[in-house]
Amino acid sequence: MTLRPTDRPLAARRDAPAGDRRELTDGCDDRSDRDSAGKRSQSGAGGGVDPVEDAAPTDPSVPGADRFVAAVAVDGEVLFAGPSVPAVLGVERASLVGEDLLEHVHPNDRDPVADALSAVATDRVVTHRLRHANGGFVWVESVVDDELAPEFGGRVVTARRVDSEAAFPERFREFLEYGSDLVTVVDADGRVRYESPSVEEVLGYEQGSTVGRSPLGYVHPDDRERVTERFYRALNDPDETPTMEYRYRTAEGDWVWLESRTRSLPADAAVGRLLINSRDVSERKARERRLTDRNARLDRFASIVSHDLRNPLSVIRGSIEMAKLKDDTEPLERGERAADRIDQLVSELLTLARQGTGIDEPTEFALGDVAREAWDTAGHADARLVVGADAQVRGDRGRLRQAFENLFRNATEHAVPDGEKGIRPGDGSGDPRLTDGGEDAVLTVVVTATDEGFLVADDGPGIPSTHREEVFAPGFTTREDGTGYGLDIVREVVESHGWTIGLRGESAAPPCPEEVPVPDGACFVVRGPDPDAAETGEPWIDR
C-alpha cells in the first residue's frame, strides 16, 4: 500500500513526545482512565499520558457504548484503541493496539476496508464485520477521516454498530434491489426483520410493511400447518435447511406459489435467526397441474379402452361366429352397429387425447360464423339453428367449432327422433339467422352472445334435475348408444380458453343484448372476459 509523503514512519510516530499525542475518546465517560484523586495516571519520564497502557474497559451500559474510536495506519496497524472497544468487540484495548485491523475484519469485507484506509480512497465510509471475542462477528459502519492525524501518523476511524437494515453491505444492495428472488430475514421469535425490495414485485407489498409480523399469517390455510411445522423446526435447529412450496397471499388478496429455501444464521448474527430465499413458482405449478391433468386423462383413456371398447368388440366377435355357424349375414348387422360405435368412441377419445389445457395461437373471428360452420357438419335436417346476437372472439377457432359440434349433437340426439342420423348442411329458410329445418323444424337451437359471453340453448326436453351435476362428467350418458364424452370435450375446450361453462339454473342465464327468445330446454352458458378484462394475449369475447 503506497504511503503519502506526509505519512511518517512508524518509528518516528512512536518516538514522538508523549505530550504531542492527542488523547482520543469515544464520546463515553472516560473516568475509568482516572485514579481515585481524579488525576490521570502518569507514566514515562516525560510525565506524558499513555493512552493505551492505563486504559480500563468501559461499562457497555454507558452512552456511546455502541461505538468506538481507533487510530489506524494506512497499512492497517492499530495505533490507538478507544475506551469503548471492550463494549463493542469484547476484547481489551491493549490487545488490539499493534494488531493489523484487517486481521479482525471478516475475510469477505477486507478489500473495502483496506480501500477506505488507503491514501487514494474516494469512499471512506464502509459497512463491514469485525470479529468479536466470542468468535462471531458484529456489523459496524466505519467512517475513516480523510486526513492523517499528526499525533499518530494514521487515520481516525469511528466504528459504530449497525442494525439489521444497515447490516447488508452497500455493494450487495443493488443485487437485492434488482434481484427477482425475495430475501427475507426473521428473528428468533419468527417475525420479519428484513425483506428485500423485490417484495413489491413478487407480492405487491411495500418494502418494510411486513416487518415485525410473522410470515405464517400470509400462508394459505391449507398449507399453513405444514409450513408452520417446518418453519419452527428450522428456527430451533440450525442444521435444518428445508425447502418448501406453498401458497402465499399477495397484497391484492390473490395467491401465488412460492418456493422457499431456509438457512440458519449464526447465533450471534445481528441481522436475525433465519435467512429465507423465495421465488415465485406459480407458472411451474401451473405446468405441473396441466401435466397431472393429462396423466389423469391418459388413465381415463386406458380405463375406457379396457371397458367401453370391450363390449362392442365382443358383439362383433359373436356376430361373426353366429354368421359362420348359421351361414346367415343378419347377425353381421349387429356387428356393423358395434363397429360404428367403436369408430365413434375412437374419434371422440382422439379428440380428448389431443386437447391441451392452453391455447397456442389464438386468432380473432366471429362467433356466428363458427357456429354456422359447426352446424353444417353436426346439424340435423329436422332441426334449425338460430344465430342471435353476434360477438367477436379471440381464441382457437378449430377447437371452439368442436365444442359447438358436440353441443349440437347433444341437442339433436336427445330431442330429435333418430337424432344421430339425418345430418345435412344447407340453409332452407331464407332467414339469415336460420340454418336448416325452417319453421317446421322439430327442434330449434339458439346461439347468441350475452352480456357475459354466449349461450347455446334448445327447445328440447331439457336436462332432468337428477342429472344436472353429472352432464360434464367423463363417460356419463343417458343413451344406450352414447359415449358420454361429448360434453366432456365441450368443457375442456371452454376451460382451455380460460372461460367457464355451466347450465342455466346454476346461475340464471345472463341477459342477451338483442331480443332473441331463449328456449326453455337445455341451456349451456359460457362466460369469458371482454378484451379490457383479459390478460394481454389471452382469449376474450367482445360482446
GROMACS .gro file of C-alpha atoms in nm, residues 131-436:
model
  306
  131ARG     CA    1  -1.455  -1.029   1.490
  132HIS     CA    2  -1.596  -1.039   1.842
  133ALA     CA    3  -1.424  -1.205   2.137
  134ASN     CA    4  -1.688  -1.481   2.131
  135GLY     CA    5  -1.564  -1.593   1.788
  136GLY     CA    6  -1.853  -1.444   1.591
  137PHE     CA    7  -1.874  -1.115   1.405
  138VAL     CA    8  -2.055  -0.788   1.466
  139TRP     CA    9  -2.166  -0.548   1.193
  140VAL     CA   10  -2.024  -0.198   1.212
  141GLU     CA   11  -2.019   0.113   0.996
  142SER     CA   12  -1.669   0.264   0.992
  143VAL     CA   13  -1.603   0.626   0.897
  144VAL     CA   14  -1.238   0.699   0.813
  145ASP     CA   15  -1.105   1.057   0.838
  146ASP     CA   16  -0.967   1.192   0.512
  147GLU     CA   17  -0.661   1.348   0.673
  148LEU     CA   18  -0.394   1.177   0.879
  149ALA     CA   19  -0.390   1.259   1.250
  150PRO     CA   20  -0.044   1.418   1.306
  151GLU     CA   21  -0.023   1.282   1.660
  152PHE     CA   22  -0.049   0.921   1.534
  153GLY     CA   23   0.051   0.925   1.168
  154GLY     CA   24  -0.266   0.733   1.089
  155ARG     CA   25  -0.630   0.800   1.025
  156VAL     CA   26  -0.900   0.827   1.288
  157VAL     CA   27  -1.163   0.557   1.242
  158THR     CA   28  -1.504   0.577   1.410
  159ALA     CA   29  -1.678   0.236   1.413
  160ARG     CA   30  -2.048   0.221   1.504
  161ARG     CA   31  -2.257  -0.093   1.542
  162VAL     CA   32  -2.548  -0.103   1.297
  163ASP     CA   33  -2.888  -0.270   1.299
  164SER     CA   34  -3.020  -0.531   1.056
  165GLU     CA   35  -3.127  -0.273   0.799
  166ALA     CA   36  -2.773  -0.145   0.761
  167ALA     CA   37  -2.609  -0.484   0.810
  168PHE     CA   38  -2.616  -0.567   0.440
  169PRO     CA   39  -2.307  -0.420   0.271
  170GLU     CA   40  -2.375  -0.145   0.023
  171ARG     CA   41  -2.225  -0.348  -0.259
  172PHE     CA   42  -2.499  -0.608  -0.208
  173ARG     CA   43  -2.787  -0.361  -0.202
  174GLU     CA   44  -2.806  -0.332  -0.580
  175PHE     CA   45  -2.829  -0.709  -0.607
  176LEU     CA   46  -3.111  -0.715  -0.352
  177GLU     CA   47  -3.290  -0.428  -0.524
  178TYR     CA   48  -3.284  -0.573  -0.875
  179GLY     CA   49  -3.284  -0.944  -0.797
  180SER     CA   50  -3.607  -1.131  -0.875
  181ASP     CA   51  -3.579  -1.354  -0.569
  182LEU     CA   52  -3.727  -1.239  -0.240
  183VAL     CA   53  -3.483  -1.233   0.053
  184THR     CA   54  -3.638  -1.238   0.400
  185VAL     CA   55  -3.471  -1.237   0.742
  186VAL     CA   56  -3.667  -1.340   1.052
  187ASP     CA   57  -3.563  -1.316   1.415
  188ALA     CA   58  -3.569  -1.576   1.692
  189ASP     CA   59  -3.940  -1.505   1.753
  190GLY     CA   60  -4.023  -1.585   1.391
  191ARG     CA   61  -4.100  -1.225   1.294
  192VAL     CA   62  -3.975  -1.049   0.984
  193ARG     CA   63  -3.670  -0.828   1.042
  194TYR     CA   64  -3.593  -0.751   0.677
  195GLU     CA   65  -3.738  -0.805   0.329
  196SER     CA   66  -3.561  -0.718   0.005
  197PRO     CA   67  -3.711  -0.464  -0.238
  198SER     CA   68  -3.834  -0.745  -0.467
  199VAL     CA   69  -4.122  -0.799  -0.222
  200GLU     CA   70  -4.302  -0.524  -0.414
  201GLU     CA   71  -4.267  -0.703  -0.749
  202VAL     CA   72  -4.326  -1.058  -0.623
  203LEU     CA   73  -4.605  -0.996  -0.371
  204GLY     CA   74  -4.712  -0.636  -0.419
  205TYR     CA   75  -4.629  -0.528  -0.062
  206GLU     CA   76  -4.440  -0.206   0.005
  207GLN     CA   77  -4.094  -0.286   0.135
  208GLY     CA   78  -4.093  -0.277   0.514
  209SER     CA   79  -4.471  -0.308   0.551
  210THR     CA   80  -4.446  -0.667   0.680
  211VAL     CA   81  -4.151  -0.607   0.916
  212GLY     CA   82  -4.241  -0.709   1.270
  213ARG     CA   83  -4.506  -0.959   1.156
  214SER     CA   84  -4.498  -1.335   1.126
  215PRO     CA   85  -4.487  -1.455   0.763
  216LEU     CA   86  -4.704  -1.753   0.860
  217GLY     CA   87  -5.011  -1.528   0.871
  218TYR     CA   88  -4.986  -1.484   0.492
  219VAL     CA   89  -4.964  -1.857   0.412
  220HIS     CA   90  -5.269  -2.028   0.258
  221PRO     CA   91  -5.479  -2.201   0.528
  222ASP     CA   92  -5.444  -2.538   0.352
  223ASP     CA   93  -5.063  -2.510   0.364
  224ARG     CA   94  -5.020  -2.333   0.698
  225GLU     CA   95  -4.993  -2.634   0.929
  226ARG     CA   96  -4.727  -2.800   0.714
  227VAL     CA   97  -4.527  -2.479   0.667
  228THR     CA   98  -4.552  -2.382   1.036
  229GLU     CA   99  -4.412  -2.714   1.150
  230ARG     CA  100  -4.109  -2.693   0.918
  231PHE     CA  101  -4.060  -2.320   0.983
  232TYR     CA  102  -4.024  -2.361   1.360
  233ARG     CA  103  -3.812  -2.672   1.317
  234ALA     CA  104  -3.568  -2.463   1.110
  235LEU     CA  105  -3.589  -2.180   1.364
  236ASN     CA  106  -3.490  -2.407   1.651
  237ASP     CA  107  -3.243  -2.638   1.475
  238PRO     CA  108  -2.951  -2.474   1.287
  239ASP     CA  109  -2.894  -2.795   1.090
  240GLU     CA  110  -3.241  -2.782   0.933
  241THR     CA  111  -3.242  -2.632   0.582
  242PRO     CA  112  -3.590  -2.710   0.448
  243THR     CA  113  -3.716  -2.626   0.100
  244MET     CA  114  -4.091  -2.566   0.093
  245GLU     CA  115  -4.355  -2.495  -0.170
  246TYR     CA  116  -4.671  -2.322  -0.054
  247ARG     CA  117  -4.928  -2.058  -0.144
  248TYR     CA  118  -4.877  -1.704  -0.016
  249ARG     CA  119  -5.125  -1.415  -0.011
  250THR     CA  120  -5.038  -1.109  -0.219
  251ALA     CA  121  -5.127  -0.750  -0.143
  252GLU     CA  122  -5.419  -0.783  -0.388
  253GLY     CA  123  -5.559  -1.082  -0.199
  254ASP     CA  124  -5.458  -1.337  -0.464
  255TRP     CA  125  -5.241  -1.644  -0.405
  256VAL     CA  126  -4.904  -1.718  -0.561
  257TRP     CA  127  -4.694  -2.029  -0.524
  258LEU     CA  128  -4.358  -1.967  -0.354
  259GLU     CA  129  -4.060  -2.197  -0.329
  260SER     CA  130  -3.857  -2.105  -0.020
  261ARG     CA  131  -3.516  -2.225   0.090
  262THR     CA  132  -3.436  -2.162   0.456
  263ARG     CA  133  -3.096  -2.142   0.623
  264SER     CA  134  -2.999  -2.060   0.980
  265LEU     CA  135  -2.779  -1.759   1.051
  266PRO     CA  136  -2.503  -1.768   1.314
  267ALA     CA  137  -2.631  -1.741   1.670
  268ASP     CA  138  -2.459  -1.404   1.718
  269ALA     CA  139  -2.567  -1.259   1.385
  270ALA     CA  140  -2.701  -0.909   1.429
  271VAL     CA  141  -2.946  -0.940   1.140
  272GLY     CA  142  -3.164  -1.225   1.270
  273ARG     CA  143  -3.202  -1.600   1.304
  274LEU     CA  144  -3.324  -1.730   0.963
  275LEU     CA  145  -3.247  -1.630   0.605
  276ILE     CA  146  -3.526  -1.726   0.363
  277ASN     CA  147  -3.479  -1.709  -0.013
  278SER     CA  148  -3.811  -1.730  -0.201
  279ARG     CA  149  -3.913  -1.725  -0.566
  280ASP     CA  150  -4.247  -1.724  -0.745
  281VAL     CA  151  -4.307  -2.070  -0.900
  282SER     CA  152  -4.672  -2.018  -0.996
  283GLU     CA  153  -4.606  -2.086  -1.366
  284ARG     CA  154  -4.420  -2.405  -1.285
  285LYS     CA  155  -4.704  -2.524  -1.062
  286ALA     CA  156  -4.949  -2.449  -1.343
  287ARG     CA  157  -4.743  -2.665  -1.580
  288GLU     CA  158  -4.737  -2.940  -1.320
  289ARG     CA  159  -5.115  -2.922  -1.289
  290ARG     CA  160  -5.152  -2.944  -1.666
  291LEU     CA  161  -4.924  -3.247  -1.670
  292THR     CA  162  -5.125  -3.405  -1.388
  293ASP     CA  163  -5.446  -3.342  -1.582
  294ARG     CA  164  -5.301  -3.501  -1.893
  295ASN     CA  165  -5.186  -3.804  -1.697
  296ALA     CA  166  -5.535  -3.831  -1.548
  297ARG     CA  167  -5.682  -3.826  -1.899
  298LEU     CA  168  -5.442  -4.098  -2.007
  299ASP     CA  169  -5.554  -4.308  -1.712
  300ARG     CA  170  -5.913  -4.240  -1.812
  301PHE     CA  171  -5.842  -4.343  -2.171
  302ALA     CA  172  -5.684  -4.667  -2.053
  303SER     CA  173  -5.996  -4.741  -1.849
  304ILE     CA  174  -6.221  -4.662  -2.146
  305VAL     CA  175  -6.021  -4.876  -2.385
  306SER     CA  176  -6.033  -5.169  -2.145
  307HIS     CA  177  -6.404  -5.131  -2.068
  308ASP     CA  178  -6.607  -4.937  -2.321
  309LEU     CA  179  -6.441  -5.085  -2.628
  310ARG     CA  180  -6.453  -5.440  -2.492
  311ASN     CA  181  -6.832  -5.469  -2.515
  312PRO     CA  182  -6.871  -5.376  -2.885
  313LEU     CA  183  -6.573  -5.591  -2.973
  314SER     CA  184  -6.744  -5.885  -2.804
  315VAL     CA  185  -7.057  -5.814  -3.009
  316ILE     CA  186  -6.853  -5.813  -3.330
  317ARG     CA  187  -6.687  -6.145  -3.246
  318GLY     CA  188  -7.020  -6.302  -3.151
  319SER     CA  189  -7.186  -6.177  -3.469
  320ILE     CA  190  -6.910  -6.320  -3.685
  321GLU     CA  191  -6.927  -6.657  -3.509
  322MET     CA  192  -7.307  -6.665  -3.542
  323ALA     CA  193  -7.287  -6.575  -3.913
  324LYS     CA  194  -7.038  -6.856  -3.972
  325LEU     CA  195  -7.247  -7.105  -3.776
  326LYS     CA  196  -7.582  -7.025  -3.942
  327ASP     CA  197  -7.440  -6.920  -4.278
  328ASP     CA  198  -7.652  -6.606  -4.240
  329THR     CA  199  -7.550  -6.238  -4.276
  330GLU     CA  200  -7.821  -6.098  -4.048
  331PRO     CA  201  -7.606  -6.125  -3.731
  332LEU     CA  202  -7.344  -5.919  -3.909
  333GLU     CA  203  -7.574  -5.617  -3.893
  334ARG     CA  204  -7.534  -5.616  -3.515
  335GLY     CA  205  -7.157  -5.634  -3.565
  336GLU     CA  206  -7.172  -5.340  -3.805
  337ARG     CA  207  -7.354  -5.129  -3.549
  338ALA     CA  208  -7.095  -5.226  -3.288
  339ALA     CA  209  -6.815  -5.129  -3.528
  340ASP     CA  210  -6.983  -4.790  -3.581
  341ARG     CA  211  -6.988  -4.737  -3.206
  342ILE     CA  212  -6.618  -4.823  -3.183
  343ASP     CA  213  -6.546  -4.572  -3.458
  344GLN     CA  214  -6.736  -4.303  -3.269
  345LEU     CA  215  -6.559  -4.384  -2.943
  346VAL     CA  216  -6.216  -4.378  -3.106
  347SER     CA  217  -6.292  -4.044  -3.274
  348GLU     CA  218  -6.401  -3.878  -2.950
  349LEU     CA  219  -6.118  -4.030  -2.749
  350LEU     CA  220  -5.867  -3.899  -3.000
  351THR     CA  221  -6.026  -3.557  -2.970
  352LEU     CA  222  -5.990  -3.568  -2.593
  353ALA     CA  223  -5.634  -3.700  -2.614
  354ARG     CA  224  -5.532  -3.412  -2.838
  355GLN     CA  225  -5.692  -3.147  -2.621
  356GLY     CA  226  -5.442  -2.931  -2.435
  357THR     CA  227  -5.513  -2.702  -2.142
  358GLY     CA  228  -5.400  -2.386  -2.317
  359ILE     CA  229  -5.434  -2.201  -2.645
  360ASP     CA  230  -5.119  -2.198  -2.857
  361GLU     CA  231  -5.205  -1.950  -3.134
  362PRO     CA  232  -5.538  -1.771  -3.073
  363THR     CA  233  -5.697  -1.574  -3.359
  364GLU     CA  234  -5.990  -1.336  -3.387
  365PHE     CA  235  -6.316  -1.445  -3.555
  366ALA     CA  236  -6.693  -1.403  -3.543
  367LEU     CA  237  -6.888  -1.629  -3.308
  368GLY     CA  238  -7.179  -1.669  -3.552
  369ASP     CA  239  -6.955  -1.785  -3.836
  370VAL     CA  240  -6.805  -2.066  -3.628
  371ALA     CA  241  -7.150  -2.174  -3.506
  372ARG     CA  242  -7.279  -2.200  -3.865
  373GLU     CA  243  -6.972  -2.396  -3.976
  374ALA     CA  244  -7.027  -2.640  -3.690
  375TRP     CA  245  -7.396  -2.676  -3.781
  376ASP     CA  246  -7.301  -2.768  -4.138
  377THR     CA  247  -7.131  -3.082  -4.007
  378ALA     CA  248  -7.333  -3.156  -3.692
  379GLY     CA  249  -7.678  -3.008  -3.760
  380HIS     CA  250  -7.994  -3.208  -3.837
  381ALA     CA  251  -8.244  -3.199  -4.123
  382ASP     CA  252  -8.536  -3.173  -3.878
  383ALA     CA  253  -8.373  -2.902  -3.664
  384ARG     CA  254  -8.286  -2.540  -3.720
  385LEU     CA  255  -8.012  -2.316  -3.590
  386VAL     CA  256  -8.090  -1.958  -3.489
  387VAL     CA  257  -7.790  -1.726  -3.454
  388GLY     CA  258  -7.885  -1.424  -3.247
  389ALA     CA  259  -7.650  -1.151  -3.133
  390ASP     CA  260  -7.302  -1.198  -3.269
  391ALA     CA  261  -6.970  -1.142  -3.090
  392GLN     CA  262  -6.607  -1.109  -3.186
  393VAL     CA  263  -6.396  -1.380  -3.025
  394ARG     CA  264  -6.025  -1.426  -2.969
  395GLY     CA  265  -5.949  -1.794  -2.926
  396ASP     CA  266  -5.886  -2.125  -3.101
  397ARG     CA  267  -6.135  -2.134  -3.388
  398GLY     CA  268  -6.097  -2.506  -3.461
  399ARG     CA  269  -6.145  -2.616  -3.102
  400LEU     CA  270  -6.439  -2.382  -3.047
  401ARG     CA  271  -6.601  -2.536  -3.356
  402GLN     CA  272  -6.553  -2.879  -3.195
  403ALA     CA  273  -6.735  -2.754  -2.886
  404PHE     CA  274  -7.030  -2.628  -3.094
  405GLU     CA  275  -7.046  -2.957  -3.288
  406ASN     CA  276  -7.070  -3.156  -2.967
  407LEU     CA  277  -7.334  -2.924  -2.821
  408PHE     CA  278  -7.542  -2.952  -3.140
  409ARG     CA  279  -7.513  -3.334  -3.144
  410ASN     CA  280  -7.611  -3.345  -2.778
  411ALA     CA  281  -7.924  -3.140  -2.857
  412THR     CA  282  -8.034  -3.343  -3.160
  413GLU     CA  283  -7.961  -3.682  -3.005
  414HIS     CA  284  -8.188  -3.604  -2.710
  415ALA     CA  285  -8.467  -3.414  -2.888
  416VAL     CA  286  -8.493  -3.541  -3.247
  417PRO     CA  287  -8.609  -3.897  -3.324
  418ASP     CA  288  -8.310  -4.092  -3.456
  419GLY     CA  289  -8.112  -3.780  -3.381
  420GLU     CA  290  -7.784  -3.937  -3.471
  421LYS     CA  291  -7.895  -3.960  -3.835
  422GLY     CA  292  -8.024  -3.718  -4.098
  423ILE     CA  293  -7.740  -3.469  -4.076
  424ARG     CA  294  -7.718  -3.244  -4.378
  425PRO     CA  295  -7.579  -2.897  -4.447
  426GLY     CA  296  -7.763  -2.613  -4.607
  427ASP     CA  297  -7.999  -2.325  -4.540
  428GLY     CA  298  -8.363  -2.391  -4.619
  429SER     CA  299  -8.530  -2.093  -4.459
  430GLY     CA  300  -8.409  -1.780  -4.634
  431ASP     CA  301  -8.373  -1.615  -4.292
  432PRO     CA  302  -8.004  -1.519  -4.245
  433ARG     CA  303  -8.036  -1.616  -3.880
  434LEU     CA  304  -8.176  -1.964  -3.960
  435THR     CA  305  -7.993  -2.268  -4.084
  436ASP     CA  306  -8.180  -2.587  -4.185
   0.00000   0.00000   0.00000
